[in-house]
Coordinates of C-alpha atoms and ligand atoms in Angstrom, one line a residue:
Chain A
M5 CA -72.6 21.8 -40.0
I6 CA -74.2 22.7 -36.5
K7 CA -77.9 22.3 -35.8
L8 CA -79.7 22.9 -32.4
L9 CA -83.4 22.0 -32.6
N10 CA -85.6 23.2 -29.6
V11 CA -82.6 23.0 -27.0
T12 CA -83.3 23.8 -23.5
K13 CA -80.7 23.8 -20.9
R14 CA -81.7 23.9 -17.1
Y15 CA -79.2 23.6 -14.4
S16 CA -79.6 21.5 -11.4
N17 CA -80.2 24.3 -9.4
G18 CA -83.2 25.0 -11.5
V19 CA -82.0 27.9 -13.8
E20 CA -83.2 27.7 -17.3
A21 CA -80.0 29.1 -18.9
L22 CA -81.3 28.3 -22.5
K23 CA -85.0 28.1 -23.6
N24 CA -86.0 26.3 -26.8
I25 CA -83.3 27.5 -29.0
T26 CA -83.1 26.6 -32.6
L27 CA -80.0 27.7 -34.8
T28 CA -78.2 26.5 -37.8
I29 CA -74.7 27.2 -38.7
E30 CA -73.2 26.1 -42.1
Q31 CA -69.6 24.9 -42.2
G32 CA -67.0 27.8 -42.9
E33 CA -69.5 30.6 -41.1
F34 CA -68.3 33.2 -38.8
V35 CA -70.9 33.7 -36.0
Y36 CA -70.8 36.1 -33.1
L37 CA -72.7 35.1 -29.8
V38 CA -73.6 38.3 -28.3
G39 CA -75.6 39.4 -25.2
Q40 CA -75.2 40.6 -21.8
S41 CA -73.6 38.7 -19.1
G42 CA -75.8 36.0 -17.8
A43 CA -77.7 35.7 -21.2
G44 CA -76.7 32.1 -21.8
K45 CA -73.7 32.6 -24.2
S46 CA -71.4 30.3 -22.3
T47 CA -74.1 27.6 -21.7
L48 CA -74.5 27.3 -25.5
V49 CA -71.0 27.2 -26.0
K50 CA -70.5 24.4 -23.7
L51 CA -73.4 22.6 -25.2
L52 CA -71.5 22.7 -28.6
Y53 CA -68.3 21.1 -27.2
R54 CA -70.5 18.5 -24.9
E55 CA -69.2 19.9 -21.7
L56 CA -72.9 20.0 -20.8
V57 CA -75.8 18.1 -22.2
P58 CA -79.0 19.7 -23.2
T59 CA -82.0 19.0 -21.1
E60 CA -84.3 18.9 -24.0
G61 CA -83.8 19.1 -27.7
F62 CA -81.4 18.0 -30.5
I63 CA -77.8 19.2 -31.2
T64 CA -75.7 17.8 -34.3
I65 CA -72.2 19.0 -34.9
N66 CA -69.6 17.9 -37.4
N67 CA -71.9 14.8 -38.0
F68 CA -71.9 13.8 -34.4
D69 CA -75.5 13.4 -32.7
L70 CA -74.8 15.0 -29.3
R71 CA -78.2 13.6 -27.9
Q72 CA -77.4 10.0 -29.0
M73 CA -73.6 9.9 -28.4
R74 CA -72.1 7.8 -25.8
E75 CA -69.5 9.3 -23.1
R76 CA -66.5 7.6 -24.8
Q77 CA -67.1 9.0 -28.1
V78 CA -66.9 12.5 -26.8
P79 CA -63.2 12.6 -27.3
Q80 CA -63.9 11.8 -31.1
L81 CA -66.2 14.8 -31.2
R82 CA -63.8 17.2 -29.3
R83 CA -61.0 16.2 -31.9
T84 CA -62.9 17.9 -34.5
L85 CA -63.4 21.0 -32.4
G86 CA -60.9 23.7 -31.1
V87 CA -61.7 25.4 -28.0
V88 CA -60.4 28.8 -26.6
F89 CA -61.2 30.7 -23.4
Q90 CA -60.7 34.1 -21.8
D91 CA -58.3 32.8 -19.5
F92 CA -56.0 31.0 -22.0
K93 CA -55.7 27.8 -19.9
L94 CA -52.2 27.3 -20.8
L95 CA -49.8 25.0 -18.7
P96 CA -47.2 27.2 -16.8
K97 CA -44.5 24.6 -16.9
M98 CA -44.6 23.9 -20.6
T99 CA -42.9 26.0 -23.2
V100 CA -45.0 27.6 -26.0
A101 CA -44.2 24.7 -28.4
E102 CA -44.9 22.0 -25.7
N103 CA -48.1 23.5 -24.8
I104 CA -49.3 23.3 -28.4
G105 CA -47.8 19.8 -29.0
Y106 CA -49.3 18.6 -25.8
A107 CA -52.8 18.8 -27.6
L108 CA -51.7 16.3 -30.0
Q109 CA -49.3 14.3 -27.8
V110 CA -52.3 13.3 -25.6
I111 CA -54.3 12.1 -28.5
G112 CA -51.5 9.6 -29.3
K113 CA -49.7 11.6 -32.2
S114 CA -46.0 10.8 -32.9
D115 CA -43.2 13.2 -31.9
S116 CA -42.5 13.9 -35.6
E117 CA -46.0 14.7 -36.7
I118 CA -46.1 17.0 -33.5
N119 CA -43.1 18.8 -34.5
D120 CA -44.3 19.4 -37.9
A121 CA -47.9 20.5 -36.9
V122 CA -46.5 22.8 -34.0
S123 CA -44.1 24.7 -36.0
Q124 CA -46.8 25.4 -38.7
V125 CA -49.2 26.7 -36.5
L126 CA -46.6 28.7 -34.6
A127 CA -46.1 30.5 -37.8
E128 CA -49.7 30.9 -38.2
V129 CA -50.1 32.8 -35.1
G130 CA -46.8 34.7 -35.5
L131 CA -45.1 33.2 -32.6
S132 CA -42.4 30.9 -34.4
D133 CA -39.6 33.1 -32.4
Q134 CA -41.5 32.5 -29.0
A135 CA -41.5 28.7 -29.3
D136 CA -39.1 28.1 -26.2
H137 CA -40.5 30.7 -24.1
F138 CA -42.7 29.9 -21.0
P139 CA -46.3 31.6 -20.9
D140 CA -45.4 33.7 -18.1
E141 CA -42.8 35.5 -20.2
L142 CA -45.6 36.2 -22.9
S143 CA -47.9 39.2 -23.0
G144 CA -51.7 38.3 -22.6
G145 CA -52.3 38.6 -26.4
Q146 CA -49.4 36.4 -27.2
Q147 CA -50.7 33.8 -24.6
Q148 CA -54.1 34.0 -26.2
R149 CA -52.2 33.2 -29.7
V150 CA -50.7 30.2 -28.1
A151 CA -54.2 29.0 -26.9
I152 CA -55.4 29.5 -30.5
A153 CA -52.6 27.9 -31.9
R154 CA -53.3 24.8 -29.5
A155 CA -56.9 25.0 -30.7
I156 CA -56.0 24.7 -34.4
V157 CA -53.2 22.2 -34.3
N158 CA -55.2 19.4 -34.9
D159 CA -57.1 21.0 -37.8
P160 CA -60.4 21.3 -36.5
K161 CA -63.5 21.9 -38.4
T162 CA -65.0 24.3 -35.9
V163 CA -63.1 26.8 -33.5
I164 CA -65.6 27.8 -30.6
A165 CA -64.1 30.9 -28.4
D166 CA -65.8 32.0 -25.4
E167 CA -65.0 35.6 -24.7
P168 CA -61.4 35.1 -26.4
T169 CA -60.6 39.1 -26.0
G170 CA -62.2 39.3 -22.6
N171 CA -58.9 39.9 -21.0
L172 CA -57.1 41.8 -23.7
D173 CA -56.8 45.4 -24.7
P174 CA -58.4 46.9 -27.9
Q175 CA -55.2 46.7 -29.9
T176 CA -54.3 43.2 -28.9
S177 CA -57.9 42.1 -29.5
N178 CA -57.7 43.1 -33.1
D179 CA -54.8 40.9 -33.6
I180 CA -56.6 37.9 -32.2
M181 CA -59.6 38.9 -34.4
A182 CA -57.3 38.8 -37.5
I183 CA -55.9 35.5 -36.7
L184 CA -59.4 34.1 -35.9
A185 CA -60.6 35.7 -39.5
R186 CA -57.5 34.1 -41.1
I187 CA -58.7 30.9 -39.8
N188 CA -62.3 31.3 -41.0
A189 CA -60.9 32.3 -44.2
K190 CA -59.5 28.6 -44.8
G191 CA -63.0 27.1 -44.2
T192 CA -63.2 26.6 -40.6
T193 CA -66.2 27.6 -38.8
V194 CA -65.7 29.8 -36.1
I195 CA -68.3 30.7 -33.1
M196 CA -67.3 33.4 -30.9
A197 CA -69.2 34.4 -27.8
T198 CA -68.4 38.0 -26.9
H199 CA -69.8 41.2 -25.4
N200 CA -67.2 43.2 -27.0
Q201 CA -69.0 45.8 -29.0
Q202 CA -66.3 47.3 -30.8
I203 CA -64.9 44.1 -32.3
V204 CA -68.2 43.2 -33.5
D205 CA -68.9 46.4 -35.1
E206 CA -65.4 46.6 -36.6
L207 CA -65.4 43.2 -38.1
P208 CA -69.3 42.7 -39.1
Q209 CA -70.2 38.8 -39.4
R210 CA -73.3 37.0 -38.5
V211 CA -74.7 38.2 -35.2
V212 CA -76.7 35.8 -32.9
E213 CA -78.0 37.8 -30.0
V214 CA -79.0 35.8 -26.8
A215 CA -81.1 37.4 -24.1
H216 CA -82.6 35.5 -21.0
G217 CA -81.8 32.3 -22.6
Q218 CA -83.5 33.0 -25.9
I219 CA -82.3 34.2 -29.4
I220 CA -83.7 37.4 -29.8
R221 CA -81.8 38.2 -33.2
D222 CA -80.0 36.5 -35.8
E223 CA -78.6 38.9 -38.2
Q224 CA -75.9 38.4 -41.2
G225 CA -73.4 41.3 -41.2
G226 CA -75.1 42.8 -38.1
Q227 CA -73.8 45.1 -35.4
Y228 CA -73.5 44.4 -31.8
T229 CA -76.7 46.1 -30.9
H230 CA -79.6 46.3 -33.3
E231 CA -80.7 49.8 -34.4
L232 CA -84.3 49.3 -32.9
D233 CA -83.4 48.3 -29.4
N234 CA -80.8 50.6 -28.3
D235 CA -82.8 51.1 -25.0
S236 CA -81.5 47.7 -24.0
Q237 CA -78.0 48.7 -24.7
P238 CA -76.2 46.0 -22.7
S239 CA -73.5 47.4 -20.3
A240 CA -70.0 45.8 -20.9
R241 CA -69.7 42.6 -18.7
Chain B
M1 CA -51.7 2.5 -27.7
N2 CA -48.2 3.2 -29.2
W3 CA -44.8 3.7 -27.6
T4 CA -44.9 7.5 -27.3
T5 CA -47.9 7.0 -25.4
I6 CA -46.7 4.3 -23.2
R7 CA -43.8 6.5 -22.5
N8 CA -45.7 9.5 -21.6
H9 CA -48.0 7.7 -19.2
L10 CA -44.7 6.3 -17.5
Q11 CA -43.1 9.5 -17.2
D12 CA -46.2 11.1 -16.2
S13 CA -46.6 8.6 -13.2
F14 CA -43.1 8.7 -12.1
K15 CA -43.1 12.3 -12.2
S16 CA -46.0 12.3 -9.8
I17 CA -44.6 10.0 -7.2
K18 CA -41.4 12.2 -7.0
R19 CA -43.7 15.3 -7.0
N20 CA -45.6 14.0 -4.0
G21 CA -42.5 13.2 -1.9
W22 CA -43.4 12.5 1.7
M23 CA -47.0 11.8 0.8
A24 CA -45.8 9.2 -1.5
F25 CA -43.4 7.9 1.2
A26 CA -46.3 7.5 3.7
A27 CA -48.4 5.6 1.2
I28 CA -45.5 3.3 0.2
S29 CA -44.7 2.8 4.0
G30 CA -48.5 1.9 4.5
V31 CA -48.3 -0.6 1.7
A32 CA -45.0 -2.1 3.3
V33 CA -46.6 -2.6 6.7
T34 CA -49.8 -4.0 5.3
I35 CA -47.7 -6.5 3.3
L36 CA -45.7 -7.4 5.8
L37 CA -48.5 -8.6 8.3
V38 CA -50.5 -9.8 5.4
G39 CA -47.7 -12.1 4.5
I40 CA -46.8 -13.3 7.9
S41 CA -50.6 -14.0 8.3
L42 CA -50.7 -16.0 4.9
A43 CA -47.5 -18.0 5.8
V44 CA -49.0 -18.9 9.0
V45 CA -52.4 -20.0 7.5
L46 CA -50.6 -22.1 4.9
N47 CA -48.4 -23.7 7.6
V48 CA -51.3 -24.3 9.9
T49 CA -53.1 -26.0 7.0
K50 CA -50.1 -28.0 6.1
L51 CA -49.8 -29.3 9.7
S52 CA -53.4 -30.0 10.4
R53 CA -53.3 -32.2 7.4
D54 CA -50.1 -33.9 8.8
V55 CA -51.8 -34.5 12.0
E56 CA -54.9 -35.7 10.2
N57 CA -53.0 -38.3 8.6
D58 CA -51.0 -39.0 11.6
V59 CA -51.5 -42.7 12.6
R60 CA -49.5 -42.7 15.6
V61 CA -50.7 -43.0 19.4
Q62 CA -48.2 -42.4 22.1
V63 CA -48.7 -44.5 25.1
A64 CA -46.8 -43.6 28.1
V65 CA -45.9 -46.4 30.8
E66 CA -46.3 -45.6 34.8
P67 CA -42.8 -45.5 36.1
K68 CA -41.8 -48.7 38.2
T69 CA -43.6 -50.8 35.8
T70 CA -41.5 -54.1 35.5
A71 CA -40.5 -55.8 32.4
K72 CA -42.8 -58.5 32.8
Q73 CA -45.8 -56.2 33.3
K74 CA -44.7 -54.2 30.1
D75 CA -44.7 -57.5 28.2
K76 CA -48.2 -58.1 29.2
L77 CA -49.1 -54.4 28.6
E78 CA -47.7 -54.8 25.0
A79 CA -49.8 -57.8 24.3
Q80 CA -52.8 -56.0 25.5
L81 CA -52.0 -52.9 23.3
K82 CA -51.6 -55.3 20.4
D83 CA -55.0 -56.6 20.8
I84 CA -56.8 -53.3 20.7
P85 CA -58.6 -53.5 17.2
S86 CA -57.1 -51.4 14.4
V87 CA -53.6 -51.3 16.0
K88 CA -51.3 -52.3 13.2
K89 CA -48.0 -51.9 14.6
I90 CA -46.3 -51.3 17.9
T91 CA -43.0 -50.1 18.9
Y92 CA -41.2 -49.5 22.3
S93 CA -39.2 -46.8 23.0
S94 CA -37.3 -46.7 26.6
K95 CA -37.1 -43.4 28.6
A96 CA -33.4 -43.4 27.6
N97 CA -34.3 -43.3 24.1
E98 CA -36.9 -40.4 24.5
L99 CA -34.4 -38.4 26.3
T100 CA -32.1 -38.8 23.2
K101 CA -34.9 -37.3 21.1
I102 CA -35.4 -34.5 23.5
V103 CA -31.6 -33.7 23.4
S104 CA -31.5 -33.7 19.6
Q105 CA -34.6 -31.2 19.6
Y106 CA -33.9 -28.8 22.4
G107 CA -30.1 -29.3 22.9
S108 CA -27.7 -30.9 25.2
S109 CA -28.7 -28.9 28.5
F110 CA -31.4 -31.8 28.9
K111 CA -28.6 -34.4 29.1
M112 CA -28.1 -33.8 32.9
F113 CA -31.4 -35.6 33.4
G114 CA -29.6 -39.0 32.2
G115 CA -29.6 -42.4 34.0
D116 CA -31.8 -42.5 37.1
D117 CA -32.8 -38.9 37.0
N118 CA -34.5 -39.2 33.8
P119 CA -38.1 -38.2 34.5
L120 CA -39.4 -39.2 31.2
P121 CA -41.7 -42.4 31.0
D122 CA -41.2 -45.4 28.8
M123 CA -43.2 -45.3 25.7
F124 CA -45.1 -47.5 23.3
I125 CA -45.9 -46.2 20.0
L126 CA -48.8 -47.7 18.4
E127 CA -49.7 -47.1 14.5
A128 CA -53.5 -47.2 13.8
S129 CA -54.6 -48.7 10.5
D130 CA -56.4 -45.4 9.8
P131 CA -55.8 -41.9 11.3
Q132 CA -59.4 -41.7 12.3
K133 CA -58.9 -44.5 14.7
T134 CA -56.5 -42.9 16.8
V135 CA -58.9 -41.4 19.2
T136 CA -60.6 -44.7 20.1
I137 CA -57.2 -46.5 20.4
A138 CA -55.9 -43.7 22.7
N139 CA -59.2 -43.7 24.8
R140 CA -58.9 -47.8 25.1
A141 CA -55.1 -47.7 25.8
K142 CA -55.6 -45.3 28.7
K143 CA -58.0 -47.7 30.7
L144 CA -55.3 -50.5 30.7
T145 CA -53.3 -50.8 33.9
H146 CA -49.7 -49.4 34.0
V147 CA -50.8 -46.6 31.4
S148 CA -50.1 -43.1 32.6
R149 CA -51.1 -41.4 29.4
A150 CA -52.1 -42.0 26.1
S151 CA -52.1 -39.2 23.2
Y152 CA -52.6 -39.1 19.5
G153 CA -51.3 -36.5 17.4
G154 CA -54.3 -34.1 17.4
S155 CA -54.2 -33.8 21.2
Q156 CA -50.5 -32.9 21.2
T157 CA -50.7 -30.3 18.7
K158 CA -53.7 -28.6 19.9
K159 CA -51.8 -26.1 21.9
L160 CA -49.5 -25.2 19.0
F161 CA -52.5 -24.8 16.8
S162 CA -54.1 -22.6 19.2
T163 CA -51.2 -20.3 19.3
M164 CA -50.8 -20.4 15.8
N165 CA -54.6 -19.6 15.0
S166 CA -54.4 -16.6 17.4
V167 CA -51.4 -15.3 15.5
R168 CA -53.5 -16.0 12.2
N169 CA -56.6 -14.4 13.4
W170 CA -54.9 -11.2 15.0
G171 CA -52.8 -10.9 11.8
L172 CA -55.5 -11.1 9.7
A173 CA -57.7 -8.6 11.4
F174 CA -54.6 -6.4 11.6
S175 CA -54.2 -6.6 7.9
I176 CA -57.5 -5.7 7.0
L177 CA -57.3 -2.8 9.0
L178 CA -54.0 -1.8 7.7
L179 CA -55.4 -2.6 4.1
F180 CA -57.9 0.2 4.5
V181 CA -55.2 2.5 5.8
A182 CA -52.8 1.8 3.0
V183 CA -55.7 2.2 0.4
F184 CA -56.5 5.4 2.1
L185 CA -53.0 6.7 2.1
I186 CA -52.6 5.9 -1.6
S187 CA -56.0 7.4 -2.5
N188 CA -54.9 10.6 -0.5
T189 CA -51.7 10.8 -3.0
I190 CA -53.6 10.2 -6.0
R191 CA -56.2 12.9 -5.0
I192 CA -53.0 15.3 -4.7
T193 CA -52.0 14.5 -8.0
I194 CA -55.3 14.9 -9.8
L195 CA -55.9 18.4 -8.1
S196 CA -52.4 19.4 -9.0
R197 CA -52.9 18.3 -12.6
S198 CA -56.3 19.6 -12.9
T199 CA -55.4 22.2 -15.8
E200 CA -53.8 19.5 -17.7
I201 CA -56.9 17.1 -17.1
E202 CA -59.2 19.9 -18.3
I203 CA -57.0 20.4 -21.6
M204 CA -56.8 16.7 -22.2
R205 CA -60.7 16.5 -22.2
L206 CA -61.1 19.3 -24.3
V207 CA -58.7 18.3 -27.1
G208 CA -60.1 14.9 -27.1
A209 CA -57.9 12.6 -25.1
T210 CA -59.6 9.4 -24.1
R211 CA -60.8 8.5 -20.9
W212 CA -58.3 5.9 -20.4
Y213 CA -55.6 8.0 -21.5
I214 CA -56.3 10.3 -18.8
R215 CA -56.6 7.6 -16.3
W216 CA -53.5 5.7 -16.8
P217 CA -50.8 7.7 -15.3
F218 CA -53.1 7.7 -12.1
I219 CA -53.5 4.0 -12.0
L220 CA -49.8 3.7 -12.8
E221 CA -49.0 5.8 -9.9
G222 CA -51.1 3.7 -7.6
A223 CA -49.6 0.5 -8.9
W224 CA -45.9 1.8 -8.5
T225 CA -46.8 2.9 -5.0
G226 CA -47.8 -0.6 -4.4
L227 CA -44.8 -2.1 -6.1
L228 CA -42.2 0.2 -4.2
G229 CA -44.2 -0.7 -1.1
V230 CA -43.8 -4.5 -1.5
I231 CA -40.1 -4.8 -1.8
V232 CA -39.0 -4.5 1.8
P233 CA -41.6 -6.8 3.3
L234 CA -40.8 -9.2 0.8
I235 CA -37.2 -9.6 1.3
A236 CA -38.0 -9.7 5.1
I237 CA -40.7 -12.3 4.8
D238 CA -38.5 -14.6 2.6
L239 CA -35.1 -14.2 4.9
G240 CA -37.5 -14.6 8.0
Y241 CA -39.3 -17.7 6.9
S242 CA -36.2 -19.4 5.5
S243 CA -34.7 -18.7 9.1
I244 CA -37.8 -19.8 10.8
F245 CA -38.0 -23.0 8.9
R246 CA -34.4 -24.0 9.9
G247 CA -35.1 -23.2 13.6
V248 CA -38.9 -24.5 14.2
G249 CA -38.3 -27.3 11.4
R250 CA -35.5 -28.9 13.4
Q251 CA -37.5 -29.0 16.5
L252 CA -40.5 -30.6 14.6
A253 CA -38.3 -32.9 12.8
T254 CA -38.7 -35.8 15.3
S255 CA -42.5 -35.5 15.7
G256 CA -42.8 -36.5 12.2
Y257 CA -44.4 -33.0 11.1
S258 CA -42.7 -30.2 9.0
L259 CA -43.3 -27.0 7.9
I260 CA -43.8 -25.8 4.3
Q261 CA -40.5 -26.0 2.4
P262 CA -39.2 -22.3 1.8
Q263 CA -39.0 -22.9 -1.8
A264 CA -42.4 -24.2 -2.1
L265 CA -43.7 -21.4 0.0
I266 CA -41.8 -18.3 -1.0
W267 CA -42.6 -17.8 -4.7
P268 CA -46.6 -18.3 -4.3
L269 CA -46.4 -16.1 -1.3
N270 CA -44.2 -13.5 -3.2
I271 CA -46.5 -13.4 -6.2
S272 CA -49.7 -13.2 -4.2
L273 CA -48.3 -10.3 -2.1
L274 CA -47.3 -8.4 -5.2
V275 CA -50.5 -9.0 -6.6
I276 CA -52.2 -7.7 -3.5
A277 CA -49.9 -4.6 -3.2
M278 CA -50.6 -3.8 -6.9
L279 CA -54.3 -4.2 -6.3
I280 CA -54.0 -2.1 -3.2
G281 CA -52.4 0.7 -5.4
A282 CA -54.9 0.5 -8.3
F283 CA -57.6 0.5 -5.9
G284 CA -56.5 3.7 -3.9
A285 CA -56.0 5.3 -7.3
A286 CA -59.6 4.0 -8.3
I287 CA -61.1 5.7 -5.3
S288 CA -59.8 9.0 -6.0
M289 CA -60.4 8.9 -9.7
R290 CA -64.1 8.3 -9.0
R291 CA -64.3 11.2 -6.6
F292 CA -62.2 13.5 -8.3
L293 CA -61.2 12.7 -11.9
K294 CA -64.4 13.8 -13.7
V295 CA -63.7 12.2 -17.0
Ligands
LIG313 N1 -73.0 25.7 -13.5 C1 -74.2 26.4 -13.5 N2 -75.1 26.1 -12.5 C2 -76.2 26.9 -12.4 N3 -76.4 27.9 -12.9 C3 -75.6 28.3 -13.9 C4 -74.5 27.6 -14.1 N4 -73.6 28.0 -15.1 C5 -74.3 29.3 -15.6 N5 -75.6 29.4 -14.9 C6 -76.7 30.3 -14.9 O1 -76.9 30.3 -16.1 C7 -77.3 31.5 -16.9 C8 -76.3 31.6 -18.0 O2 -75.0 31.8 -17.6 P1 -74.0 31.8 -18.9 O3 -74.3 30.8 -19.8 O4 -72.5 31.7 -18.1 O5 -74.2 33.2 -19.4 P2 -73.2 34.1 -20.2 O6 -71.9 33.3 -20.8 O7 -73.9 34.8 -21.5 O8 -72.5 35.2 -19.3 C9 -76.9 32.6 -15.9 O9 -78.0 33.0 -15.0 C10 -75.9 31.9 -15.0 O10 -76.2 32.2 -13.6
LIG314 MG1 -69.8 33.6 -20.6

């Protein structure tokens, strides 16, 4: 379970990216964070995996109290999370299998554990045949699937994705969404920041809309835009 | 930490040194020059300490007799010297005897001063009951007739000490300067490594690698740089000291002073230098990690 209570994030330059946010997400939910560019989606996401600490307010996630947490406990929190980005962040000199295994290697897993887990997630994202390819031999959609495989290889309770389809065409985006939906169906919480209207409208889930650092809508099975505020229709990006 | 982890760290750190190529070579050379100077300075310091202790414990006062002093006058002088308080023992050494000592120290070319050409004085060698008394004894002996010169250990070795001291001081000053250069060079290579591995570091942080897991390869890289840098200077210092000991040692032998035995000096010196080199490496790594490794 994830809880944010009266969370405010002010950057050192004075920008208040989030203002007094309160939000609860149950285990196993699928949540879209939508809103215009600059609304504060990425800031919210970074607070969740504790890349950032809130200026004010409380956050608990997977039983970790992010406010009281000490710096050296952060790795333990991150092992319960899987994070996916728009730019994949794959290591170019490693194969697909090595990129995924790396996530387990650096937390001290043995080679045999790594091999088993990697072949399993490769199958889950449909890339078993590409295990020994290098990232630059793959399409963007395939690279993002590798990144997702890496995010879920340690069985996280929560997957956090910041614009995972931002660099992908609509068809490939749908493939990615199907994989995320499948992960969610197994009980993993999925939180996805996006401003891709088509996706949100085609795969309805809980929608949390952020504008100017505040939650202006929280709607189960919602569309990207609320019927009532069509005027403030966000332009993509 | 398990074996897989240790293996990963070792591999990462070796890979980085190889990848950094010339930068790593510069850092290793920096360590080498630093360690060479630190080593020489330390060897000098230790020997100066040893020699000054030898001198402090030296109870001898050398009294040179004026040329053309008759045997009778010498007997009288011997009696007077014996009367000086705190003189425990007195031995006579003729100028021929003194020449033999010189020849054994500096080689047979001095033999040509034999016989009447011998410019050396006859000597009385006094032994004080206590090393502290040597100064007073020398001062009193100087005032006696037919005494041309009276010297004790301290006065003889002053010049040697002042040379050794300036070697030590310059050596230490240079060492400190070079220490900074070496640390700088190492921190520079580590910085390059950190920057070239920024995506890896980002992934490691993201998937929950511990801070120490992320740091280890950089610390090791620094330590290897120190270790590789220490090899050549250690060999040079060990061989160099052994041969200096043989050379200078022989010259000192007759004076009753001696340098530290190579076996006694080399091991402690090697270990200290090794530790210093690894610390330089780790310190260089730490500087860059503080500045560039945000974990
Ligand atoms: N590191 C930062 N320092 C200062 N301001 C930032 C930083 N990151 C984001 N911001 C500002 O915070 C606001 C929210 O940004 P962000 O969370 O990235 O929005 P979104 O992901 O919805 O586009 C923007 O005004 C942005 O300029
Ligand atoms: Mg963003």
